[in-house]
Coordinates of C-alpha atoms in Angstrom, one line a residue:
Chain A
M294 CA 103.9 98.6 66.0
N295 CA 102.9 95.2 67.3
E296 CA 99.9 95.7 69.6
E297 CA 100.5 92.5 71.5
F298 CA 104.1 93.5 72.2
I299 CA 103.0 96.9 73.5
K300 CA 100.4 95.2 75.7
E301 CA 103.0 92.8 77.1
L302 CA 105.5 95.6 77.6
N303 CA 103.0 97.7 79.5
S304 CA 101.9 94.7 81.6
V305 CA 105.5 94.1 82.8
A306 CA 106.0 97.8 83.4
E307 CA 102.8 97.9 85.5
R308 CA 104.0 95.1 87.7
V309 CA 107.3 96.9 88.1
N310 CA 105.5 100.1 89.0
K311 CA 103.4 98.2 91.5
Y312 CA 106.5 96.7 93.1
L313 CA 108.3 100.1 93.3
D314 CA 105.1 101.7 94.7
D315 CA 104.9 99.0 97.4
T316 CA 108.6 99.2 98.2
V317 CA 109.1 102.9 98.5
R318 CA 106.4 104.0 100.9
V319 CA 106.0 107.4 102.6
Y320 CA 106.3 107.1 106.4
D321 CA 104.8 109.8 108.5
N322 CA 107.9 110.6 110.5
P323 CA 110.3 113.6 110.7
Q324 CA 112.2 112.5 107.5
K325 CA 108.9 112.2 105.5
I326 CA 110.1 114.6 102.9
V327 CA 112.9 112.3 101.6
Y328 CA 110.3 109.6 100.9
E329 CA 108.2 112.0 99.0
A330 CA 111.2 113.1 96.9
M331 CA 112.1 109.5 96.2
R332 CA 108.6 108.7 95.1
Y333 CA 108.3 111.9 93.1
S334 CA 111.2 110.8 90.9
L335 CA 110.8 107.1 91.0
L336 CA 107.2 107.0 90.0
A337 CA 107.4 109.8 87.4
G338 CA 106.8 107.4 84.5
G339 CA 109.8 106.2 82.5
K340 CA 109.9 103.3 80.1
R341 CA 111.1 100.8 82.7
I342 CA 113.4 99.3 80.0
R343 CA 115.9 98.0 82.6
P344 CA 113.5 96.0 84.7
V345 CA 111.7 94.8 81.6
L346 CA 115.1 93.5 80.3
A347 CA 115.8 91.8 83.6
V348 CA 112.4 90.1 83.6
T349 CA 112.8 88.9 80.0
A350 CA 116.4 87.8 80.4
A351 CA 115.4 85.9 83.5
A352 CA 112.6 84.1 81.5
V353 CA 115.2 83.1 78.8
L354 CA 117.5 81.8 81.6
G355 CA 114.7 79.9 83.4
V356 CA 114.1 82.2 86.4
S357 CA 110.7 83.4 87.4
E358 CA 109.5 87.1 87.4
E359 CA 108.9 86.9 91.2
T360 CA 112.5 85.8 91.8
I361 CA 114.1 88.5 89.6
M362 CA 111.8 91.3 90.5
P363 CA 113.8 92.7 93.5
F364 CA 117.0 92.9 91.4
A365 CA 115.1 94.3 88.4
C366 CA 113.6 97.1 90.6
A367 CA 116.9 97.7 92.4
I368 CA 118.4 98.6 88.9
E369 CA 115.5 100.9 88.2
M370 CA 116.0 102.6 91.6
I371 CA 119.7 103.1 90.7
H372 CA 118.7 104.5 87.3
T373 CA 116.4 107.0 89.0
Y374 CA 119.0 108.1 91.6
S375 CA 121.5 108.7 88.7
L376 CA 118.9 111.0 87.0
I377 CA 118.3 112.9 90.2
H378 CA 122.0 113.5 90.7
D379 CA 122.7 114.2 87.0
D380 CA 120.1 117.0 87.0
L381 CA 121.7 118.8 90.0
P382 CA 123.1 122.3 89.3
A383 CA 126.7 121.2 89.9
M384 CA 126.1 118.4 87.3
D385 CA 124.0 118.9 84.1
D386 CA 121.8 121.6 85.8
D387 CA 118.5 120.5 84.2
D388 CA 115.3 122.0 85.6
Y389 CA 113.0 119.5 83.8
R390 CA 112.8 115.8 83.6
R391 CA 110.0 113.8 82.0
G392 CA 107.9 116.9 81.5
R393 CA 108.0 118.2 85.0
Y394 CA 110.4 119.8 87.5
S395 CA 113.5 117.8 88.2
C396 CA 113.8 116.7 91.9
H397 CA 116.0 119.6 93.1
K398 CA 113.6 122.1 91.5
Q399 CA 110.5 120.5 93.0
F400 CA 112.1 120.1 96.4
D401 CA 115.6 121.6 97.0
E402 CA 119.2 120.6 96.3
A403 CA 119.9 119.1 99.7
T404 CA 116.7 117.0 99.6
A405 CA 117.5 115.9 96.0
I406 CA 121.1 114.8 96.9
L407 CA 119.7 112.8 99.9
A408 CA 116.8 111.3 97.9
G409 CA 119.3 110.1 95.3
D410 CA 121.5 108.7 98.0
A411 CA 118.5 107.0 99.6
L412 CA 117.3 105.4 96.3
L413 CA 120.8 104.0 95.8
T414 CA 121.0 102.7 99.3
M415 CA 117.5 101.2 99.2
A416 CA 118.2 99.6 95.9
F417 CA 120.8 97.4 97.6
E418 CA 118.5 96.8 100.6
V419 CA 115.9 95.5 98.1
A420 CA 118.4 93.4 96.2
A421 CA 119.8 92.0 99.5
R422 CA 116.3 91.0 100.6
G423 CA 115.8 89.2 97.3
A424 CA 119.2 87.5 97.6
A425 CA 118.5 86.2 101.1
Q426 CA 115.4 84.5 99.9
L427 CA 117.0 82.6 97.0
N428 CA 117.6 78.9 97.1
K429 CA 121.2 79.8 96.3
P430 CA 121.9 83.0 98.2
R431 CA 125.4 83.0 96.8
C432 CA 123.9 83.7 93.4
G433 CA 122.1 86.6 94.9
A434 CA 125.3 88.0 96.4
E435 CA 126.9 87.6 92.9
A436 CA 123.9 89.5 91.4
I437 CA 124.4 92.4 93.9
K438 CA 128.1 92.5 93.0
E439 CA 127.3 92.6 89.2
I440 CA 124.8 95.4 89.7
A441 CA 127.2 97.4 91.9
V442 CA 130.0 97.0 89.3
C443 CA 127.7 98.2 86.4
A444 CA 126.5 101.2 88.5
G445 CA 130.0 102.1 89.7
T446 CA 133.3 103.7 88.7
E447 CA 134.0 101.3 85.8
G448 CA 130.3 101.6 84.7
M449 CA 127.7 104.3 85.0
I450 CA 129.5 106.6 87.4
G451 CA 132.7 106.3 85.3
G452 CA 130.6 107.4 82.3
Q453 CA 129.2 110.4 84.2
I454 CA 132.8 111.5 85.1
V455 CA 133.8 111.2 81.4
D456 CA 130.7 113.0 80.3
L457 CA 131.5 116.0 82.6
D458 CA 134.9 116.2 81.0
A459 CA 133.5 115.7 77.5
E460 CA 131.2 118.8 78.0
T461 CA 134.3 121.0 78.1
R462 CA 135.9 120.0 74.8
K463 CA 135.3 118.1 71.5
I464 CA 135.8 114.4 71.9
S465 CA 136.6 111.7 69.3
E466 CA 134.2 108.9 68.2
E467 CA 136.3 106.4 70.2
E468 CA 135.9 108.5 73.3
L469 CA 132.2 109.0 72.6
R470 CA 131.7 105.2 72.3
Y471 CA 133.6 104.7 75.6
L472 CA 131.5 107.3 77.3
C473 CA 128.3 105.7 76.0
K474 CA 129.4 102.2 76.9
C475 CA 129.9 103.3 80.5
K476 CA 127.1 105.9 81.0
T477 CA 124.2 104.2 79.2
G478 CA 125.5 100.8 78.3
A479 CA 126.5 99.5 81.8
L480 CA 123.1 99.9 83.4
L481 CA 121.4 98.2 80.4
R482 CA 123.9 95.3 80.8
A483 CA 123.2 95.1 84.6
P484 CA 119.7 93.5 84.2
I485 CA 121.3 90.7 82.0
L486 CA 124.2 90.1 84.4
A487 CA 121.8 90.1 87.4
A488 CA 119.6 87.5 85.7
A489 CA 122.6 85.4 84.7
A490 CA 123.9 85.5 88.3
V491 CA 120.6 84.7 89.9
S492 CA 120.1 81.8 87.5
D493 CA 123.7 80.6 87.9
T494 CA 124.2 80.7 84.1
M495 CA 127.0 83.3 83.9
N496 CA 129.3 82.5 81.0
T497 CA 126.8 80.2 79.2
E498 CA 126.2 80.8 75.5
K499 CA 122.7 82.1 76.3
A500 CA 124.0 84.6 78.8
K501 CA 126.7 85.8 76.4
L502 CA 124.2 86.4 73.6
L503 CA 121.9 88.3 76.0
I504 CA 124.9 90.5 77.0
E505 CA 125.7 91.0 73.3
Y506 CA 122.0 92.0 72.8
A507 CA 122.1 94.5 75.7
D508 CA 125.4 96.1 74.6
T509 CA 124.0 96.5 71.1
I510 CA 120.7 98.1 72.1
G511 CA 122.6 100.2 74.7
L512 CA 124.6 101.9 71.9
A513 CA 121.5 102.1 69.7
F514 CA 119.6 103.7 72.6
Q515 CA 122.2 106.5 72.9
I516 CA 122.3 107.1 69.2
K517 CA 118.5 107.3 69.1
D518 CA 118.6 109.8 72.0
D519 CA 121.0 112.0 70.1
I520 CA 118.8 111.8 67.0
L521 CA 115.7 112.7 69.0
D522 CA 117.5 115.7 70.5
V523 CA 117.6 117.0 66.9
E524 CA 114.4 115.6 65.4
G525 CA 112.3 114.9 68.4
D526 CA 109.0 116.4 69.6
E527 CA 109.5 118.5 72.8
H528 CA 106.1 117.6 74.1
L529 CA 106.6 113.8 73.6
L530 CA 110.1 114.0 75.0
G531 CA 109.1 116.1 78.0
K532 CA 112.3 118.2 77.6
P533 CA 113.6 120.9 75.2
V534 CA 115.1 119.6 71.9
G535 CA 118.4 120.9 70.5
S536 CA 120.0 121.3 73.9
D537 CA 123.0 119.1 72.9
V538 CA 123.9 121.3 70.0
K539 CA 123.2 124.5 72.0
D540 CA 125.5 123.2 74.8
G541 CA 128.2 122.4 72.2
K542 CA 128.0 118.7 73.3
T543 CA 129.7 116.0 71.2
T544 CA 127.0 113.5 70.2
F545 CA 126.8 110.8 67.4
V546 CA 124.8 113.3 65.4
T547 CA 127.3 116.3 65.8
L548 CA 130.2 113.9 65.1
L549 CA 128.9 111.8 62.2
G550 CA 125.8 113.7 60.9
I551 CA 122.2 112.6 61.2
E552 CA 122.2 110.3 58.1
E553 CA 125.2 108.3 59.2
S554 CA 123.8 108.1 62.8
K555 CA 120.6 106.7 61.4
R556 CA 122.5 104.2 59.3
I557 CA 124.5 103.0 62.3
L558 CA 121.3 102.8 64.4
D559 CA 119.6 100.6 61.7
S560 CA 122.6 98.3 61.5
L561 CA 122.8 98.0 65.3
T562 CA 119.1 97.1 65.4
E563 CA 119.6 94.5 62.7
H564 CA 122.4 93.0 64.7
A565 CA 120.3 92.9 67.9
L566 CA 117.6 91.0 65.9
S567 CA 120.1 88.4 64.6
V568 CA 121.4 87.9 68.1
C569 CA 117.8 87.2 69.2
D570 CA 117.5 84.6 66.4
M571 CA 120.7 82.9 67.6
L572 CA 119.3 82.9 71.1
A573 CA 116.1 81.3 70.0
K574 CA 118.0 78.5 68.4
L575 CA 119.7 77.7 71.8
T576 CA 116.5 76.9 73.6
G577 CA 116.1 73.6 75.4
D578 CA 113.2 71.2 76.1
A579 CA 109.7 71.9 74.8
D580 CA 108.2 73.6 77.9
E581 CA 111.2 75.9 78.3
Y582 CA 111.3 76.3 74.6
D583 CA 107.9 77.9 74.3
K584 CA 108.5 80.4 77.0
S585 CA 112.0 81.2 76.0
L586 CA 111.1 81.5 72.3
K587 CA 108.3 83.9 73.3
S588 CA 110.9 85.9 75.3
C589 CA 113.3 86.0 72.3
T590 CA 110.5 87.3 70.1
F591 CA 109.7 89.9 72.8
L592 CA 113.4 91.0 72.8
K593 CA 113.3 91.4 69.0
E594 CA 110.2 93.6 69.3
L595 CA 111.8 95.6 72.1
A596 CA 114.8 96.4 69.8
V597 CA 112.5 97.6 67.1
F598 CA 110.4 99.6 69.7
L599 CA 113.6 101.4 70.9
L600 CA 114.5 102.1 67.3
E601 CA 111.1 103.5 66.4
R602 CA 110.3 105.3 69.6
N603 CA 109.7 109.1 69.5
Y604 CA 110.2 109.7 73.3
Chain B
M205 CA 145.2 105.9 128.6
N206 CA 146.0 102.2 128.4
E207 CA 149.0 101.8 126.1
E208 CA 148.2 98.3 125.1
F209 CA 144.6 99.3 124.1
I210 CA 146.0 102.2 121.9
K211 CA 148.4 99.7 120.3
E212 CA 145.6 97.3 119.6
L213 CA 143.3 100.0 118.3
N214 CA 146.0 101.3 115.9
S215 CA 146.8 97.8 114.8
V216 CA 143.2 97.1 113.7
A217 CA 142.9 100.5 112.2
E218 CA 146.1 99.9 110.2
R219 CA 144.7 96.6 108.8
V220 CA 141.5 98.5 107.9
N221 CA 143.5 101.1 106.1
K222 CA 145.5 98.5 104.2
Y223 CA 142.2 96.8 103.1
L224 CA 140.7 100.1 102.0
D225 CA 144.0 101.1 100.2
D226 CA 144.0 97.8 98.4
T227 CA 140.3 98.0 97.5
V228 CA 140.0 101.5 96.2
R229 CA 142.8 101.7 93.6
V230 CA 143.4 104.4 91.0
Y231 CA 143.0 103.1 87.5
D232 CA 144.7 105.0 84.7
N233 CA 141.6 105.5 82.6
P234 CA 139.5 108.5 81.5
Q235 CA 137.6 108.4 84.9
K236 CA 140.8 108.4 86.9
I237 CA 139.8 111.6 88.8
V238 CA 136.9 109.9 90.6
Y239 CA 139.3 107.3 92.0
E240 CA 141.6 110.0 93.2
A241 CA 138.7 111.9 94.9
M242 CA 137.5 108.7 96.5
R243 CA 141.0 107.9 97.9
Y244 CA 141.5 111.6 98.9
S245 CA 138.5 111.3 101.3
L246 CA 138.7 107.7 102.3
L247 CA 142.4 107.6 103.2
A248 CA 142.4 111.0 105.0
G249 CA 142.8 109.4 108.4
G250 CA 139.7 109.1 110.6
K251 CA 139.4 107.0 113.7
R252 CA 138.0 103.9 111.9
I253 CA 135.7 103.4 114.9
R254 CA 133.0 101.6 112.8
P255 CA 135.3 98.9 111.3
V256 CA 137.0 98.5 114.6
L257 CA 133.6 97.9 116.2
A258 CA 132.7 95.4 113.5
V259 CA 136.0 93.5 114.0
T260 CA 135.5 93.4 117.8
A261 CA 131.9 92.5 117.7
A262 CA 132.7 89.7 115.2
A263 CA 135.4 88.4 117.6
V264 CA 132.8 88.3 120.5
L265 CA 130.4 86.5 118.2
G266 CA 133.0 84.0 116.9
V267 CA 133.7 85.4 113.4
S268 CA 137.3 86.0 112.1
E269 CA 138.6 89.4 111.2
E270 CA 139.2 88.2 107.6
T271 CA 135.5 87.2 107.3
I272 CA 134.1 90.5 108.7
M273 CA 136.6 92.8 107.0
P274 CA 134.7 93.4 103.7
F275 CA 131.6 94.3 105.7
A276 CA 133.6 96.4 108.2
C277 CA 135.2 98.4 105.3
A278 CA 132.0 98.7 103.4
I279 CA 130.6 100.6 106.5
E280 CA 133.6 102.9 106.6
M281 CA 133.2 103.6 102.9
I282 CA 129.6 104.5 103.6
H283 CA 130.7 106.7 106.4
T284 CA 133.1 108.5 104.2
Y285 CA 130.6 109.1 101.4
S286 CA 128.2 110.6 103.9
L287 CA 130.9 113.1 105.0
I288 CA 131.6 114.1 101.4
H289 CA 128.0 114.7 100.6
D290 CA 127.4 116.4 104.0
D291 CA 130.2 118.9 103.3
L292 CA 128.6 120.0 99.9
P293 CA 127.5 123.6 99.5
A294 CA 123.9 122.6 99.3
M295 CA 124.2 120.6 102.6
D296 CA 126.5 121.8 105.5
D297 CA 128.8 123.8 103.2
D298 CA 132.0 122.9 105.0
D299 CA 135.3 123.8 103.3
Y300 CA 137.5 121.8 105.7
R301 CA 137.4 118.2 106.9
R302 CA 140.1 116.5 109.0
G303 CA 142.4 119.5 108.7
R304 CA 142.4 119.8 105.0
Y305 CA 140.1 120.8 102.1
S306 CA 136.8 118.9 101.9
C307 CA 136.4 116.8 98.7
H308 CA 134.4 119.4 96.7
K309 CA 137.0 122.1 97.6
Q310 CA 140.0 119.9 96.6
F311 CA 138.2 118.8 93.4
D312 CA 134.9 120.3 92.4
E313 CA 131.2 119.8 93.3
A314 CA 130.4 117.4 90.5
T315 CA 133.4 115.2 91.2
A316 CA 132.6 115.2 95.0
I317 CA 129.0 114.2 94.3
L318 CA 130.1 111.3 92.1
A319 CA 133.0 110.3 94.4
G320 CA 130.4 110.0 97.2
D321 CA 128.0 108.0 94.9
A322 CA 130.9 105.8 93.9
L323 CA 132.0 105.0 97.5
L324 CA 128.4 104.1 98.4
T325 CA 128.2 101.9 95.3
M326 CA 131.6 100.3 95.9
A327 CA 130.7 99.6 99.5
F328 CA 128.0 97.3 98.4
E329 CA 130.2 95.7 95.8
V330 CA 132.8 94.9 98.5
A331 CA 130.1 93.6 100.9
A332 CA 128.6 91.5 98.1
R333 CA 132.0 90.0 97.3
G334 CA 132.4 89.2 101.0
A335 CA 128.9 87.7 101.2
A336 CA 129.5 85.4 98.2
Q337 CA 132.5 83.9 99.9
L338 CA 130.8 83.0 103.1
N339 CA 129.9 79.4 104.0
K340 CA 126.4 80.7 104.6
P341 CA 125.9 83.4 101.8
R342 CA 122.4 83.9 103.1
C343 CA 124.0 85.5 106.2
G344 CA 126.0 87.7 104.0
A345 CA 122.9 88.9 102.2
E346 CA 121.3 89.6 105.6
A347 CA 124.4 91.6 106.6
I348 CA 124.1 93.7 103.4
K349 CA 120.4 94.3 104.1
E350 CA 121.3 95.4 107.7
I351 CA 124.0 97.8 106.5
A352 CA 121.7 99.3 103.9
V353 CA 118.9 99.8 106.5
C354 CA 121.3 101.6 108.9
A355 CA 122.6 103.8 106.1
G356 CA 119.2 104.5 104.7
T357 CA 116.1 106.6 105.2
E358 CA 115.3 105.1 108.6
G359 CA 118.9 105.5 109.6
M360 CA 121.7 107.8 108.6
I361 CA 120.1 109.5 105.6
G362 CA 116.9 110.0 107.7
G363 CA 119.1 111.7 110.3
Q364 CA 120.6 114.0 107.7
I365 CA 117.2 115.1 106.5
V366 CA 116.1 115.8 110.1
D367 CA 119.4 117.6 110.7
L368 CA 118.8 120.0 107.7
D369 CA 115.4 120.8 109.2
A370 CA 116.9 121.3 112.6
E371 CA 119.3 123.9 111.3
T372 CA 116.4 126.2 110.6
R373 CA 114.8 126.2 114.0
K374 CA 115.2 125.3 117.7
I375 CA 114.4 121.7 118.4
S376 CA 113.5 119.8 121.6
E377 CA 115.7 117.3 123.5
E378 CA 113.4 114.6 122.2
E379 CA 114.0 115.7 118.6
L380 CA 117.7 116.0 119.2
R381 CA 117.9 112.5 120.5
Y382 CA 115.9 111.2 117.5
L383 CA 118.2 113.1 115.1
C384 CA 121.3 111.7 116.9
K385 CA 120.0 108.2 116.9
C386 CA 119.5 108.3 113.2
K387 CA 122.4 110.4 112.0
T388 CA 125.2 109.1 114.2
G389 CA 123.7 106.1 116.0
A390 CA 122.6 104.0 113.0
L391 CA 126.0 103.7 111.4
L392 CA 127.6 102.8 114.7
R393 CA 124.9 100.1 115.1
A394 CA 125.6 98.8 111.6
P395 CA 128.9 97.1 112.5
I396 CA 127.2 95.1 115.2
L397 CA 124.3 94.1 113.1
A398 CA 126.6 93.1 110.2
A399 CA 128.7 91.0 112.6
A400 CA 125.5 89.4 114.1
A401 CA 124.1 88.7 110.6
V402 CA 127.4 87.2 109.4
S403 CA 127.8 85.0 112.5
D404 CA 124.1 84.0 112.3
T405 CA 123.6 85.2 115.9
M406 CA 121.0 87.9 115.4
N407 CA 118.6 88.1 118.4
T408 CA 121.0 86.2 120.7
E409 CA 121.7 87.8 124.1
K410 CA 125.2 88.6 123.1
A411 CA 124.1 90.4 120.0
K412 CA 121.5 92.3 121.9
L413 CA 124.1 93.5 124.5
L414 CA 126.4 94.5 121.7
I415 CA 123.6 96.6 120.1
E416 CA 122.9 98.2 123.5
Y417 CA 126.6 99.0 123.7
A418 CA 126.7 100.6 120.2
D419 CA 123.5 102.6 120.9
T420 CA 125.0 103.9 124.1
I421 CA 128.4 104.9 122.8
G422 CA 126.6 106.4 119.7
L423 CA 124.8 108.9 121.9
A424 CA 127.9 109.5 124.0
F425 CA 129.9 110.1 120.8
Q426 CA 127.5 112.8 119.7
I427 CA 127.4 114.5 123.1
K428 CA 131.2 114.4 123.2
D429 CA 131.3 116.0 119.7
D430 CA 129.0 118.8 120.9
I431 CA 131.3 119.4 124.0
L432 CA 134.4 119.4 121.8
D433 CA 132.8 122.0 119.6
V434 CA 132.8 124.3 122.7
E435 CA 136.0 123.2 124.5
G436 CA 138.0 121.4 121.8
D437 CA 141.3 122.4 120.3
E438 CA 140.9 123.6 116.7
H439 CA 144.3 122.0 115.6
L440 CA 143.6 118.6 117.2
L441 CA 140.0 118.6 115.7
G442 CA 141.1 119.8 112.3
K443 CA 138.1 122.1 112.1
P444 CA 137.0 125.4 113.7
V445 CA 135.4 125.2 117.1
G446 CA 132.3 127.1 118.1
S447 CA 130.7 126.6 114.7
D448 CA 127.6 125.0 116.2
V449 CA 126.9 128.0 118.4
K450 CA 127.7 130.4 115.6
D451 CA 125.3 128.6 113.3
G452 CA 122.6 128.7 116.0
K453 CA 122.5 124.9 115.9
T454 CA 120.7 123.0 118.7
T455 CA 123.2 120.7 120.4
F456 CA 123.2 118.9 123.7
V457 CA 125.4 121.7 125.0
T458 CA 123.2 124.5 123.8
L459 CA 120.1 122.7 125.1
L460 CA 121.3 121.3 128.4
G461 CA 124.4 123.3 129.2
I462 CA 128.0 121.9 129.3
E463 CA 127.8 120.5 132.9
E464 CA 124.7 118.5 132.3
S465 CA 126.0 117.3 129.0
K466 CA 129.2 116.1 130.7
R467 CA 127.1 114.4 133.4
I468 CA 125.0 112.5 130.8
L469 CA 128.2 111.6 128.9
D470 CA 129.7 110.1 132.1
S471 CA 126.6 108.2 132.9
L472 CA 126.4 106.8 129.3
T473 CA 130.0 105.7 129.5
E474 CA 129.3 104.0 132.8
H475 CA 126.3 102.2 131.2
A476 CA 128.4 101.1 128.3
L477 CA 131.0 99.6 130.7
S478 CA 128.4 97.7 132.6
V479 CA 127.0 96.3 129.4
C480 CA 130.5 95.0 128.5
D481 CA 130.7 93.3 131.9
M482 CA 127.4 91.6 131.2
L483 CA 128.7 90.6 127.8
A484 CA 131.9 89.1 129.4
K485 CA 129.7 86.9 131.7
L486 CA 128.0 85.4 128.7
T487 CA 131.1 83.9 127.2
G488 CA 131.2 80.2 126.4
D489 CA 134.0 77.6 126.4
A490 CA 137.6 78.3 127.4
D491 CA 139.1 79.1 124.0
E492 CA 136.3 81.3 122.9
Y493 CA 136.2 82.8 126.4
D494 CA 139.7 84.1 126.3
K495 CA 139.2 85.8 123.0
S496 CA 135.8 87.1 123.8
L497 CA 136.8 88.3 127.2
K498 CA 139.7 90.2 125.6
S499 CA 137.3 91.7 123.1
C500 CA 134.9 92.8 125.9
T501 CA 137.9 94.5 127.7
F502 CA 138.7 96.2 124.4
L503 CA 135.1 97.4 124.1
K504 CA 135.3 98.9 127.6
E505 CA 138.5 100.7 126.8
L506 CA 137.1 101.9 123.6
A507 CA 134.2 103.5 125.5
V508 CA 136.6 105.3 127.8
F509 CA 138.7 106.3 124.8
L510 CA 135.7 107.9 123.1
L511 CA 134.8 109.7 126.4
E512 CA 138.3 111.1 126.9
R513 CA 139.2 111.8 123.3
N514 CA 140.2 115.4 122.4
Y515 CA 139.7 115.0 118.6

């Protein structure tokens, strides 16, 4: 693994963590516990892939990290709330997340429900503050809309509904791809759409390639997760392996076998890399070129990183 | 009760219902059930007090109903999601709402959690669409921020957290007022703040008086609810009476007695009416005057309506 890439990845993730840490404070008032629960889940580690994607896409599209940061972190807050609610007894009923108690086990169910609601609500507060400060606040409003659509009934929440249904029966590959496109894919697309909206470059070739990239690594990400559930290391993953098979869940591995899943994963990663090369060819003047080219290289390394990860 | 007021109230509520009905459709796709659950709770009646307040405050501040409608309905969607989550077994565990099954009883817990999440998410999508279409989208972004703050940890969600704690012990009048200010008050304040943000009149005298009005009827609203829980008609309320006392919950009635509660309610209503009179005196040129004066009269009648309601 490229050391410089890892350094850069960690560096962006650290700035994201700092922003989240500064944004979600604990206030010493009667509702203090909800702030503690929010921070417990939000600052529990995590790869910060979504905000990293937002920051990198913004760089390709000519928007500064400072400008995109509120939107990038809003998406991470939405991701975290979805994990909290997904772990609830009425949903996936998971007691552990990232190697420690899930939110409702550490606190209680009611607090976890409200902490999730609060992170979702605060995500839009943060994004709205970011939008109001843009030179083109209309673009900020468009970014909020895009994030909400990706997080909503035709995106992530839609995927969660389909996932609940899929747990009760065997589903087809087509259904599994639809599920994955909604549940995992939509919130990986959100950072790109937010960056495209903020930079007012929606529907440009660059934005389209970035979306293609996100959709590709989104599917790859899910297939890798399914493989790790079979071949992964419990300690590195921070959760028990083999739970999909135990729960009778349809995954790419149960449906297509591990070898075919790995083959598809490799081919998706190849595709993501070629999209990055196309993106690099579209870069404009020299100054922008350098920065954008560096971002394209970063996106390539990110795709390989997600392919090779063991957690 | 003034017939013309009731006609006008119903007329605004009908347009709100139409907007909500048009916005939250059922799509015939694998996640269809979540749309059905959202509509089940959203279109279950309800007084639509929050959107009515938004429309009226907007008229006082010189903004059209069409312009404020997305924000008004976003607040109603947030109100509905909060009721769905509040009724969950881990929260208040209520099987009935507005005379029929609560969302998790009609569907199931997982669907109710996700339908609530979806309404909250879609609220911000709707508000963001509204914001993007304004002549001053920055004002739209500010309105989204205000709504999120009112719905969040220092507003409604904060109130719900405090409410959970309050159910386990006796609380003081000061604590009860704080709880009420967060849980009920904040989302009645939201329509005013949204209208003030959209009209770019935040911090004007008119906006301040409207906020004073909303805060006053917010407290009155809660006290009336507490009184109805003792003296109300189960059929009109659509829920069992006496549940507060049965659950050992601290309310204004259990804390201060029914006579003192009624006295405070009357005095709050008087104060709301005098605020409306002050507001009417602030009106500008003739055209605006007529419209604004009519809205001030409407707000007075609304305060009386909320005082005299039996459901």
